[in-house]
XYZ file of C-alpha atoms in Angstrom:
252
model
C 8.494 27.559 33.155
C 7.703 28.113 29.475
C 5.133 25.975 27.729
C 5.571 23.983 24.541
C 2.851 25.729 22.473
C 2.011 22.775 20.233
C 1.310 20.528 23.187
C 0.398 22.984 25.964
C 2.859 21.153 28.227
C 5.961 22.211 30.105
C 9.265 20.690 28.950
C 9.529 18.898 32.298
C 6.066 17.386 31.873
C 6.857 16.294 28.343
C 10.079 14.589 29.476
C 8.180 12.844 32.254
C 5.644 11.568 29.732
C 8.425 10.199 27.508
C 9.962 8.461 30.538
C 6.603 6.918 31.424
C 6.120 5.615 27.897
C 9.686 4.239 27.894
C 9.147 2.290 31.107
C 5.923 0.777 29.788
C 7.218 0.093 26.305
C 10.489 -1.523 27.339
C 8.592 -4.084 29.409
C 7.146 -5.476 26.193
C 8.828 -8.702 24.941
C 8.069 -7.568 21.392
C 10.480 -4.657 21.724
C 13.415 -7.039 22.175
C 12.255 -8.994 19.111
C 12.418 -5.802 17.050
C 16.177 -5.737 17.625
C 16.878 -9.466 17.638
C 15.074 -10.414 14.410
C 16.753 -7.971 11.967
C 20.193 -8.511 13.512
C 19.678 -12.289 13.479
C 18.699 -12.271 9.799
C 21.663 -10.042 9.003
C 24.066 -12.416 10.751
C 22.650 -15.382 8.832
C 23.105 -13.599 5.500
C 26.470 -12.153 6.499
C 28.032 -15.521 7.271
C 27.108 -16.967 3.858
C 30.200 -16.245 1.688
C 28.299 -16.263 -1.619
C 25.944 -13.576 -0.328
C 28.899 -11.289 0.438
C 31.283 -11.869 -2.452
C 29.263 -12.631 -5.593
C 27.767 -9.564 -7.339
C 24.724 -10.505 -9.374
C 23.639 -8.987 -12.670
C 19.951 -9.367 -11.729
C 20.603 -7.184 -8.676
C 22.293 -4.425 -10.644
C 25.798 -5.631 -9.879
C 25.191 -5.756 -6.136
C 25.659 -8.688 -3.822
C 22.736 -10.237 -1.968
C 24.032 -8.685 1.252
C 24.235 -5.216 -0.336
C 20.554 -5.478 -1.219
C 19.319 -6.839 2.093
C 21.184 -4.613 4.571
C 18.810 -1.643 4.050
C 15.849 -4.020 4.038
C 16.790 -5.483 7.420
C 17.428 -1.976 8.741
C 13.951 -0.951 7.579
C 12.385 -3.724 9.653
C 13.215 -1.867 12.876
C 11.151 1.310 12.375
C 8.395 -0.620 10.599
C 7.858 -3.086 13.442
C 8.115 -0.388 16.082
C 5.816 2.027 14.272
C 3.147 -0.314 12.950
C 2.983 -3.036 15.609
C 4.617 -2.120 18.904
C 3.453 1.500 19.121
C -0.227 0.946 18.164
C -0.417 -2.159 20.332
C 0.919 -0.327 23.370
C -1.484 2.594 22.982
C -4.440 0.299 22.302
C -3.615 -1.764 25.390
C -3.691 1.393 27.524
C -7.032 2.335 25.976
C -8.443 -1.189 26.396
C -7.547 -1.208 30.088
C -8.984 2.295 30.558
C -5.572 3.626 31.551
C -5.930 6.486 29.080
C -9.034 7.709 30.925
C -6.756 8.862 33.732
C -4.889 11.085 31.310
C -8.159 12.503 29.971
C -8.732 14.473 33.186
C -5.100 15.604 33.340
C -3.478 18.547 31.531
C -1.962 16.127 28.988
C -3.360 16.935 25.488
C -3.695 14.308 22.733
C -0.859 15.907 20.738
C 1.450 15.644 23.746
C 0.559 12.004 24.359
C 1.230 11.091 20.726
C 4.345 13.258 20.450
C 5.935 11.606 23.490
C 5.448 8.185 21.914
C 6.771 9.520 18.624
C 9.976 10.840 20.210
C 10.580 7.576 22.056
C 9.968 5.262 19.111
C 11.994 7.531 16.818
C 14.956 7.212 19.186
C 14.655 3.425 19.348
C 14.318 3.273 15.555
C 17.453 5.344 15.050
C 19.472 3.078 17.338
C 18.179 -0.064 15.611
C 18.812 1.204 12.071
C 22.313 2.376 12.997
C 23.085 -1.004 14.581
C 21.943 -3.043 11.583
C 23.628 -0.745 9.055
C 26.809 -0.640 11.135
C 27.055 -4.429 11.363
C 26.220 -4.877 7.678
C 28.634 -2.269 6.332
C 31.348 -2.287 8.984
C 31.208 -5.931 9.994
C 30.412 -7.745 6.745
C 31.554 -5.236 4.146
C 28.226 -4.424 2.513
C 28.407 -1.511 0.082
C 27.694 1.979 1.322
C 25.079 3.941 -0.633
C 26.519 6.570 -2.951
C 24.742 9.527 -1.344
C 24.912 8.972 2.401
C 23.190 12.241 3.292
C 20.341 11.458 0.909
C 19.909 7.984 2.339
C 19.894 9.226 5.922
C 17.272 11.829 4.987
C 15.157 9.204 3.251
C 15.392 6.828 6.210
C 14.432 9.585 8.644
C 11.439 10.588 6.528
C 10.537 6.938 5.942
C 10.549 6.231 9.656
C 8.485 9.392 10.242
C 5.975 8.296 7.593
C 5.638 4.833 9.146
C 5.290 6.377 12.589
C 2.573 8.709 11.326
C 0.624 5.738 9.998
C 1.197 3.874 13.246
C -0.020 6.870 15.224
C -3.270 6.903 13.248
C -3.867 3.291 14.312
C -2.755 4.102 17.866
C -5.157 7.037 17.983
C -8.290 4.996 17.301
C -7.703 1.248 17.915
C -9.932 0.124 20.820
C -7.914 -3.043 21.601
C -4.553 -4.701 21.002
C -6.193 -7.153 18.629
C -7.657 -4.437 16.448
C -4.349 -2.524 16.518
C -2.586 -5.614 15.161
C -5.351 -6.084 12.606
C -4.757 -2.589 11.207
C -0.997 -2.378 11.718
C 0.101 -5.788 10.433
C -1.165 -5.371 6.826
C 0.553 -1.982 6.533
C 3.765 -3.479 7.927
C 3.629 -6.443 5.525
C 2.984 -4.109 2.576
C 6.063 -2.057 3.475
C 8.091 -5.240 4.024
C 7.132 -6.372 0.525
C 8.156 -3.142 -1.193
C 11.341 -2.872 0.851
C 12.403 -6.197 -0.678
C 12.144 -8.464 2.364
C 10.420 -11.306 0.536
C 12.412 -10.964 -2.685
C 14.641 -8.174 -4.038
C 12.952 -5.107 -5.476
C 15.244 -5.329 -8.538
C 13.584 -8.630 -9.473
C 10.035 -7.236 -9.344
C 8.147 -6.412 -12.547
C 8.644 -2.802 -13.643
C 5.031 -1.793 -12.912
C 5.336 -3.190 -9.374
C 8.569 -1.269 -8.811
C 6.812 1.931 -9.905
C 3.929 1.227 -7.531
C 6.417 0.719 -4.707
C 7.667 4.282 -5.145
C 4.442 5.430 -3.470
C 4.757 3.112 -0.465
C 6.871 4.641 2.355
C 9.687 2.119 2.523
C 9.512 1.378 -1.178
C 10.470 5.022 -1.644
C 13.232 4.673 0.958
C 14.741 1.653 -0.812
C 14.706 3.531 -4.123
C 16.527 6.436 -2.489
C 19.117 4.007 -1.050
C 19.745 2.392 -4.432
C 19.630 5.675 -6.359
C 16.604 4.620 -8.409
C 13.833 6.988 -9.479
C 13.459 10.709 -8.837
C 14.711 11.730 -5.392
C 12.401 14.712 -4.916
C 9.417 12.471 -5.652
C 10.477 9.953 -2.998
C 10.973 12.675 -0.403
C 7.645 14.304 -1.328
C 5.813 10.988 -0.904
C 7.379 10.434 2.506
C 6.650 14.006 3.564
C 2.976 13.682 2.580
C 2.550 10.466 4.569
C 4.166 12.112 7.587
C 2.145 15.331 7.439
C -1.259 13.829 6.661
C -0.818 10.904 9.037
C 0.270 13.166 11.889
C -2.684 15.511 11.407
C -5.127 12.605 11.185
C -3.715 11.010 14.355
C -4.239 14.180 16.404
C -7.723 14.783 14.980
C -8.905 11.209 15.446
C -7.335 10.551 18.856
C -9.643 8.953 21.415
C -9.023 8.556 25.117
C -11.508 5.687 25.425
């Protein structure tokens, strides 16, 4: 059977590793929260008539719901990438479970890639669910360039996952994983407009947000700023974070 050169694993072995990660990850109560919290917030906002029907000048002519649908969607990959994923890997390291893999043919890149594929799939389902309910169920506005937005969300999720993988690669315990992952998650929450809309931020803070992964994603959704710059920022986070995660990975 042919090998996957980047990971030195057979396709069957790689699928088995993804299945193993899925079984372990889906036992975590926090994974259910990742889906429940964004959908719950969306339902609360969606059932407030003024949030759905009153465009606001301060928000660029958008309704409150228009602004917050992408923000709630962004919560899914951010929580998975920066809290759930690092915590799971750190727990395995803390309990010495990773030492068993150290003597197996599984390389660090394969271990990280399997987690990446799994969390990417869960992120895609969560984002599609939130966006589908917001747009299809409550009538939130669709972004003008759907292909651009999808690309930005994919790259944004990849960038967040790359950062999460760096934490997952080195964190010795669940506590330390949360200590590193939570500030990055909160920073991305802030610039994605979770605490208050990006349109109401000072101009200099909006410009700073263009260089934070999900700040760049929100700008791409709203059509603000230079698209190539947003995509370049997200690509750099993804590339550099992925390389760092593989180089820094520790089994113990």
